[in-house]
CSV table of C-alpha atoms in Angstrom, one decimal:
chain,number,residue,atom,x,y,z
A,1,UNK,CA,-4.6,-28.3,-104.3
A,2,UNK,CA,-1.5,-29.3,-103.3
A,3,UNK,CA,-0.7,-30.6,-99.8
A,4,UNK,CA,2.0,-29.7,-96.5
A,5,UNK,CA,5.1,-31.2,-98.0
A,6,UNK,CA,8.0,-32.4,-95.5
A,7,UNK,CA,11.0,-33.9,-96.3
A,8,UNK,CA,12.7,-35.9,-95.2
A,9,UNK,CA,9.8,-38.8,-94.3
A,10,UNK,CA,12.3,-40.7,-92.2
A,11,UNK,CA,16.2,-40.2,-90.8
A,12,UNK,CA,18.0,-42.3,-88.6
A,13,UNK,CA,21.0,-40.3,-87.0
A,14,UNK,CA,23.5,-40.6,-83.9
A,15,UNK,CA,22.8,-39.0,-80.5
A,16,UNK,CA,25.1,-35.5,-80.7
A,17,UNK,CA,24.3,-35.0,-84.5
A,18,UNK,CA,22.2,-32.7,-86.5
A,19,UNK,CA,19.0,-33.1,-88.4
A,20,UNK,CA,17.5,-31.1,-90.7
A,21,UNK,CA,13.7,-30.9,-91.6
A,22,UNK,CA,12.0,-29.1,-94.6
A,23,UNK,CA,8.3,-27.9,-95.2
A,24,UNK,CA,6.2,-26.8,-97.7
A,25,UNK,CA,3.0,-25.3,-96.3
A,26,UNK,CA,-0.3,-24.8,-99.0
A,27,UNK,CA,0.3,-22.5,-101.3
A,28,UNK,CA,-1.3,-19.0,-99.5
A,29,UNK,CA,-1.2,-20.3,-96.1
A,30,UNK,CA,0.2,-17.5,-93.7
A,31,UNK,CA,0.1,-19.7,-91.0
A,32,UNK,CA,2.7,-22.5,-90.2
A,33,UNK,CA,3.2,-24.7,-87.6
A,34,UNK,CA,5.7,-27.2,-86.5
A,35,UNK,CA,4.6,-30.1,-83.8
A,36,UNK,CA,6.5,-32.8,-82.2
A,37,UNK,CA,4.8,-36.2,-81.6
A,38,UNK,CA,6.5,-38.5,-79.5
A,39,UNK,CA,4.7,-42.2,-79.9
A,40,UNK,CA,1.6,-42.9,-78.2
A,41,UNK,CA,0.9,-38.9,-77.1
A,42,UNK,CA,-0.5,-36.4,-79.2
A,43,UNK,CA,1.3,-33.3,-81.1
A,44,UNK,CA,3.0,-31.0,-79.4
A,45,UNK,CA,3.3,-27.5,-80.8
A,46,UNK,CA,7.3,-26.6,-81.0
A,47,UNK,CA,6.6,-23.3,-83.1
A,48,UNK,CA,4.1,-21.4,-84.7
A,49,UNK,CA,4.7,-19.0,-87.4
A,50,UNK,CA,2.6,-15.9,-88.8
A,51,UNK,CA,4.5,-15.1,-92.3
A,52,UNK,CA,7.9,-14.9,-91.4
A,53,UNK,CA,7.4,-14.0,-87.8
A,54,UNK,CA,7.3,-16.2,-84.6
A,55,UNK,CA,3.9,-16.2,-83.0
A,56,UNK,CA,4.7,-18.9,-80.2
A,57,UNK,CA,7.9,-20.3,-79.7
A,58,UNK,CA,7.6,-21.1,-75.9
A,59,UNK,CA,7.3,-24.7,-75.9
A,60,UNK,CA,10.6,-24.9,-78.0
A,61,UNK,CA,13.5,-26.2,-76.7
A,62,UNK,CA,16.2,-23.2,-77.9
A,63,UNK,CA,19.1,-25.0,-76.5
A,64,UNK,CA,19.0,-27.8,-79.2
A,65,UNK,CA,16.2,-26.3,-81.8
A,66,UNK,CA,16.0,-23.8,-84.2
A,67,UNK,CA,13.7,-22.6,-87.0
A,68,UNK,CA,12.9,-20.8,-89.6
A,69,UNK,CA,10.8,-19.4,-92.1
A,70,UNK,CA,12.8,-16.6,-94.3
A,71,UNK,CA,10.3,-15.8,-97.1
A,72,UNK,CA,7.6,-16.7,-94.8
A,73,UNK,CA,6.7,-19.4,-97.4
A,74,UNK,CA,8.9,-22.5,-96.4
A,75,UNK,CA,10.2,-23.3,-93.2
A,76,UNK,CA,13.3,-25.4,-92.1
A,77,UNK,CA,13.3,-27.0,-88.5
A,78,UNK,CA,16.6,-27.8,-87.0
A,79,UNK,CA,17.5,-30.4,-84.2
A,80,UNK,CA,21.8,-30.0,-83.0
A,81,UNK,CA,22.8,-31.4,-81.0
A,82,UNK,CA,20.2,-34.3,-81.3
A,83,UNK,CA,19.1,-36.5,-77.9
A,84,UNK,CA,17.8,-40.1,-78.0
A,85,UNK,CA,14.6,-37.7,-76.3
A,86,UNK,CA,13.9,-36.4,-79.5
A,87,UNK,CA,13.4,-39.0,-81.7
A,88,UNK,CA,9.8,-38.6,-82.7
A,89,UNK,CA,7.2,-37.2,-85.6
A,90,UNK,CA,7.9,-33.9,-86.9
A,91,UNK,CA,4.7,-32.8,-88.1
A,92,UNK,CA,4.5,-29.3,-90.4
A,93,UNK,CA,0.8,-27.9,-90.7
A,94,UNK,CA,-0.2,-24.6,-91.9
A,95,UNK,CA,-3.8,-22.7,-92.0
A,96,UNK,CA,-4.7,-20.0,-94.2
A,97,UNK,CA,-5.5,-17.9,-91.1
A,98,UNK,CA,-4.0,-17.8,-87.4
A,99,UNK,CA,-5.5,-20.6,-84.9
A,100,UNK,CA,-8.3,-21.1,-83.4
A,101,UNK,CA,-11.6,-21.3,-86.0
A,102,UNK,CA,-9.7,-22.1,-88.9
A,103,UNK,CA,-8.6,-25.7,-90.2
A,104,UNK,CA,-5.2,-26.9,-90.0
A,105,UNK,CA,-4.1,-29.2,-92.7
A,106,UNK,CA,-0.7,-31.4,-91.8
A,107,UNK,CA,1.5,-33.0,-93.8
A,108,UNK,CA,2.9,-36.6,-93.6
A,109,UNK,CA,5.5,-35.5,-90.8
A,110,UNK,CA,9.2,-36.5,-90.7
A,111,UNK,CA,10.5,-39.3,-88.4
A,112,UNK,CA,13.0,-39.1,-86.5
A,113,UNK,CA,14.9,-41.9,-84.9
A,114,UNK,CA,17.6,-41.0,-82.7
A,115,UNK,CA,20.2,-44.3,-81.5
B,1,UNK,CA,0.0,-28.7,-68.8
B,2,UNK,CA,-3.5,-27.5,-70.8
B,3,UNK,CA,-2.8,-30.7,-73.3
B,4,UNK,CA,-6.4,-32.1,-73.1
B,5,UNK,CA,-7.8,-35.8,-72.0
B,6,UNK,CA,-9.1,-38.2,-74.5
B,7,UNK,CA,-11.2,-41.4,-72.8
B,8,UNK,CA,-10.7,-44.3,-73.3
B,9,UNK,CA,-7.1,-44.2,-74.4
B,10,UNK,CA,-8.4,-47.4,-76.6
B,11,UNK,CA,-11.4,-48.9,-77.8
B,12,UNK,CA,-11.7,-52.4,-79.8
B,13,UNK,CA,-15.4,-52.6,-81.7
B,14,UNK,CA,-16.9,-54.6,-84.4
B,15,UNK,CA,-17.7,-53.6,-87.7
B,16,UNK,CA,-21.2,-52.1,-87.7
B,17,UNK,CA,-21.1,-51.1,-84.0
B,18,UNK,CA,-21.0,-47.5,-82.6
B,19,UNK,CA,-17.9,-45.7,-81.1
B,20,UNK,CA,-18.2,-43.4,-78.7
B,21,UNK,CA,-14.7,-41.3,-77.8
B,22,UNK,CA,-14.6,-38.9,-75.2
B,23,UNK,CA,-12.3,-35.5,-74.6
B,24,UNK,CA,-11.8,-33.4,-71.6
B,25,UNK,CA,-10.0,-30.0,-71.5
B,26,UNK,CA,-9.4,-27.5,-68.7
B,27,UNK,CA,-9.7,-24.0,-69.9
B,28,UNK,CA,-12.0,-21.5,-72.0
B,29,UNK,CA,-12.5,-22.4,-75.4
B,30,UNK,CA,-13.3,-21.0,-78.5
B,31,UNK,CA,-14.0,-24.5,-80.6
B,32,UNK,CA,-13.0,-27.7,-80.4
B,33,UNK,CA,-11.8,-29.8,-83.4
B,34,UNK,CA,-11.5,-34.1,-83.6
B,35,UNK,CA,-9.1,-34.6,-85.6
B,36,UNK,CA,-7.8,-38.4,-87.0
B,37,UNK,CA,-4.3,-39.8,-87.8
B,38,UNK,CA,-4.3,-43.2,-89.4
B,39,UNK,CA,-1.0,-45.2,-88.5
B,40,UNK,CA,2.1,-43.7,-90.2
B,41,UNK,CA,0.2,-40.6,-91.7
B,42,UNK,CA,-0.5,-37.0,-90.8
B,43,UNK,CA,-3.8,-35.2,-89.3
B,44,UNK,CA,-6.8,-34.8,-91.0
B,45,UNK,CA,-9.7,-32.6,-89.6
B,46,UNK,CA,-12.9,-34.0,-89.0
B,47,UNK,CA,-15.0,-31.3,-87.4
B,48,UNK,CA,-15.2,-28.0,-85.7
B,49,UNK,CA,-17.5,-27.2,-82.9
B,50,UNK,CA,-17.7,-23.6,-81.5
B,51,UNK,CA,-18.3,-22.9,-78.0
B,52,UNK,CA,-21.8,-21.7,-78.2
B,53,UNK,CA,-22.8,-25.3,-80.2
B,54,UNK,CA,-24.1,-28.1,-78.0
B,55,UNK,CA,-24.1,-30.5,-80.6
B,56,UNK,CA,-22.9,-30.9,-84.3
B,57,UNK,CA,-23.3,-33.7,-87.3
B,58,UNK,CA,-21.3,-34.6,-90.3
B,59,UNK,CA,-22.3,-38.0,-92.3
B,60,UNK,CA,-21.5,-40.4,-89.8
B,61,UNK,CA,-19.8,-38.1,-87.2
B,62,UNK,CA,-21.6,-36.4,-84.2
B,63,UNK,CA,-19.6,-34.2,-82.0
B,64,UNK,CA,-21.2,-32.8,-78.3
B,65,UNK,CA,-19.9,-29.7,-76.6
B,66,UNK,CA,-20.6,-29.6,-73.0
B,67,UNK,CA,-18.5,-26.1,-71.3
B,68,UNK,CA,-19.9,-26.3,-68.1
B,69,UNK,CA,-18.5,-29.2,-67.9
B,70,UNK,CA,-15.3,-28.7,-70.3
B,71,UNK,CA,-16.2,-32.0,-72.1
B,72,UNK,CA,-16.9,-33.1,-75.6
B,73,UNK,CA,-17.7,-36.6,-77.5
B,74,UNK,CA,-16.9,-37.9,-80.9
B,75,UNK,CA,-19.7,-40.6,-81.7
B,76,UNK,CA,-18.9,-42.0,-84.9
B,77,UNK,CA,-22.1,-44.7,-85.7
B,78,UNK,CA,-22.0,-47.9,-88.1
B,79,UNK,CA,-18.2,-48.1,-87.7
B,80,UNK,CA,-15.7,-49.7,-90.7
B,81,UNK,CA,-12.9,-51.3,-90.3
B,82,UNK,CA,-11.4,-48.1,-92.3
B,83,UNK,CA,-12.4,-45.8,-89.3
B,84,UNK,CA,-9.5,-47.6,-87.9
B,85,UNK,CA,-7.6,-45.0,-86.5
B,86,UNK,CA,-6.1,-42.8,-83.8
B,87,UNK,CA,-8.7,-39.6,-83.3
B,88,UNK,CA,-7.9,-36.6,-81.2
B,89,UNK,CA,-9.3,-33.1,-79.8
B,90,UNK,CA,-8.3,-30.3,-80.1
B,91,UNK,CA,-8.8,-26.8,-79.0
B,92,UNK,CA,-7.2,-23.5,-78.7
B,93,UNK,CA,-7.9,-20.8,-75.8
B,94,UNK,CA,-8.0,-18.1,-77.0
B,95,UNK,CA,-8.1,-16.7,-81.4
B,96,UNK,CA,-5.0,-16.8,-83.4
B,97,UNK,CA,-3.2,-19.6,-80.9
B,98,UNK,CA,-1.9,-22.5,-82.2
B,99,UNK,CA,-4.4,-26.1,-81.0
B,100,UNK,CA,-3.9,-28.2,-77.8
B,101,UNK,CA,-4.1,-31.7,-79.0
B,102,UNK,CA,-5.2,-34.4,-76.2
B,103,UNK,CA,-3.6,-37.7,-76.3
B,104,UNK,CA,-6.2,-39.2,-78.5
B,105,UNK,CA,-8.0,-42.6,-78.7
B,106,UNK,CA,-6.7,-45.8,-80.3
B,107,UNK,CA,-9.6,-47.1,-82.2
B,108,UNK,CA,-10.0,-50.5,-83.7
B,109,UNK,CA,-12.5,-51.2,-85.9
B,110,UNK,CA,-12.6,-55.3,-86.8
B,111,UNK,CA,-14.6,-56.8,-89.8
């Protein structure tokens, strides 16, 4: 069985740009989840996803971040305009059923360094 | 902020020797998970404890629940140097939310 894919693994960008991150949850997972982990502290949930609907997206900051999941199979997370605060792990995870009880499986995450 | 307490933030041990990690939260639960991220790499799941379990085992793993006094431990016995890791708790309060990680524990397992 295939894992979370993310892309990209790592970016480097200026402060004021955009980023773009991509994810793959398992195949049949409804559930997806994007976290932020800054270094040293532990993930963070940005956004949580059931299908193609928003489930949680109060700890995301709308000013600056956006995301997505159209055909509530992939999801595209979107950072513009980017702050040296954000540079961090972007981690995708998904679960076959809504929270609490069931396993979440991450992927590799997608670092971000912001200079 | 519900984000949970790991203790001690690290812990330095010799091959062979016992770790002990410990995780406090502040609200209801309905199970706690230990999750653990080796440097550079995603989660993995270790175990799940639900809120009526005192006490759970898997191979070399033994997690405690305690909800009177919001607390769990992570015990992982005869440690190797590839249980070098970062481990964290996790919990959600109430079905269908997404986990509350805690800051996790630095562990350092030396041969």
């Amino acid at each position: 069985e295939a894992g979370v894919a993310q892309s990209p693994r790592y970016k480097i960008i200026e402060k004021r740009q955009s980023v773009a991150f991509w994810c793959n949850p398992i195949s049949g997972h409804a559930t997806l989840y994007w976290y932020q982990q800054i270094l040293g502290q532990g993930p963070k949930l940005l956004i949580q996803f059931q299908n193609n609907g928003v489930v949680d997206d109060s700890q995301l900051p709308k000013d600056r971040f956006s995301a997505e999941r159209l055909k509530g199979v992939d999801s595209t997370l979107k950072i513009q305009p980017a702050k040296l605060e954000d540079s961090a792990v972007y981690l995708c995870a998904s679960s076959s059923l809504a929270g609490s009880g069931n396993t979440i499986y991450f992927g590799e995450g997608s670092w971000l360094t912001v200079v | 902020s519900q984000q949970g307490e790991e203790d001690p933030q690290a812990l330095s041990i010799q091959e062979g020797e016992n770790a002990t990690m410990n995780c406090s939260y502040k609200t209801s639960i309905n199970n706690l998970q230990w999750y653990r991220q080796n440097s550079g790499r995603g989660l993995v799941h270790l175990i799940l404890i639900r809120s009526n379990e005192r006490e759970k085992h898997s191979g070399r793993l033994r997690v405690t629940l305690d909800t009177s006094k919001k607390s769990s431990s992570l015990l992982i016995t005869a440690s190797r140097a590839a249980d070098t890791a970062s481990y964290f708790c996790a919990y959600s309060n109430q079905a269908g939310t997404a986990l509350i990680f805690g800051k996790g524990t630095t562990l350092s397992v030396s041969s």
